[in-house]
Amino acid sequence: MSTFETRLSTPASCHITLFHDPTDPCTWVIRKWKKGLFGRRLELSQWFNTKEQAERFANGLIEECEKKLRVHG
């Protein structure tokens, strides 16, 4: 099996992904990317032991991004 990365957020300015390697069941990584002039750059990388922990953290990041978009929108 191969590794995969799934995009969790919809706003273009807030790109949050969930990375998981099926060969290592204890590796769940949330990454937050920031859009820059020459593409995107990694702003945050947080590792978790379970998918539930990772998704809970990602949902908090997504809510935070959506709040910023509403305020600055």
C-alpha positions as a Markdown table, in Angstrom:
| # | Residue | x | y | z |
|---|---|---|---|---|
| 1 | Met | 0.0 | 0.0 | 0.0 |
| 2 | Ser | 1.1 | 3.6 | -0.5 |
| 3 | Thr | 0.9 | 6.7 | 1.6 |
| 4 | Phe | -1.9 | 9.2 | 0.9 |
| 5 | Glu | -2.7 | 12.8 | 1.7 |
| 6 | Thr | -6.3 | 14.0 | 1.9 |
| 7 | Arg | -7.3 | 17.7 | 1.7 |
| 8 | Leu | -9.7 | 18.5 | 4.6 |
| 9 | Ser | -10.4 | 22.2 | 4.1 |
| 10 | Thr | -12.2 | 24.0 | 1.3 |
| 11 | Pro | -11.0 | 27.6 | 1.5 |
| 12 | Ala | -8.0 | 28.2 | -0.9 |
| 13 | Ser | -6.3 | 30.4 | 1.6 |
| 14 | Cys | -6.4 | 27.7 | 4.3 |
| 15 | His | -5.1 | 24.4 | 3.0 |
| 16 | Ile | -5.2 | 21.6 | 5.6 |
| 17 | Thr | -4.3 | 18.0 | 4.8 |
| 18 | Leu | -4.4 | 14.7 | 6.6 |
| 19 | Phe | -1.4 | 12.4 | 5.8 |
| 20 | His | -1.4 | 8.7 | 6.6 |
| 21 | Asp | 0.8 | 5.8 | 5.8 |
| 22 | Pro | -1.2 | 2.5 | 5.8 |
| 23 | Thr | 1.9 | 0.5 | 6.6 |
| 24 | Asp | 2.3 | 2.4 | 9.8 |
| 25 | Pro | -1.1 | 2.5 | 11.6 |
| 26 | Cys | 0.2 | 4.9 | 14.3 |
| 27 | Thr | 1.1 | 7.7 | 11.9 |
| 28 | Trp | -1.5 | 10.4 | 11.3 |
| 29 | Val | -0.2 | 13.9 | 10.4 |
| 30 | Ile | -2.1 | 17.1 | 10.0 |
| 31 | Arg | -0.4 | 19.7 | 7.8 |
| 32 | Lys | -1.4 | 23.3 | 7.3 |
| 33 | Trp | -0.1 | 25.0 | 4.2 |
| 34 | Lys | 0.0 | 28.7 | 3.4 |
| 35 | Lys | -0.4 | 30.0 | -0.1 |
| 36 | Gly | 2.7 | 32.0 | -1.1 |
| 37 | Leu | 4.0 | 33.8 | -4.1 |
| 38 | Phe | 5.7 | 30.7 | -5.6 |
| 39 | Gly | 3.2 | 28.0 | -4.5 |
| 40 | Arg | 2.5 | 26.8 | -1.0 |
| 41 | Arg | 4.7 | 26.4 | 2.0 |
| 42 | Leu | 4.3 | 24.2 | 5.1 |
| 43 | Glu | 3.2 | 26.3 | 8.1 |
| 44 | Leu | 2.3 | 23.6 | 10.6 |
| 45 | Ser | 2.9 | 19.8 | 10.9 |
| 46 | Gln | 1.3 | 18.0 | 13.9 |
| 47 | Trp | 1.6 | 14.2 | 14.4 |
| 48 | Phe | -1.1 | 12.0 | 16.1 |
| 49 | Asn | -1.5 | 8.4 | 17.1 |
| 50 | Thr | -5.1 | 7.9 | 16.0 |
| 51 | Lys | -7.3 | 9.2 | 13.1 |
| 52 | Glu | -9.8 | 10.6 | 15.6 |
| 53 | Gln | -7.2 | 12.8 | 17.4 |
| 54 | Ala | -6.0 | 14.1 | 14.0 |
| 55 | Glu | -9.5 | 14.9 | 12.7 |
| 56 | Arg | -10.4 | 16.6 | 16.0 |
| 57 | Phe | -7.3 | 18.8 | 15.7 |
| 58 | Ala | -8.0 | 19.5 | 12.0 |
| 59 | Asn | -11.6 | 20.5 | 12.7 |
| 60 | Gly | -10.3 | 23.1 | 15.2 |
| 61 | Leu | -7.9 | 24.5 | 12.6 |
| 62 | Ile | -10.6 | 24.6 | 9.9 |
| 63 | Glu | -13.0 | 26.5 | 12.3 |
| 64 | Glu | -10.2 | 29.0 | 13.0 |
| 65 | Cys | -9.5 | 29.5 | 9.3 |
| 66 | Glu | -13.2 | 30.0 | 8.6 |
| 67 | Lys | -13.5 | 32.6 | 11.4 |
| 68 | Lys | -10.5 | 34.5 | 9.9 |
| 69 | Leu | -12.2 | 34.5 | 6.5 |
| 70 | Arg | -15.5 | 35.8 | 7.9 |
| 71 | Val | -13.7 | 38.6 | 9.8 |
| 72 | His | -11.3 | 39.6 | 7.0 |
| 73 | Gly | -13.5 | 38.3 | 4.2 |
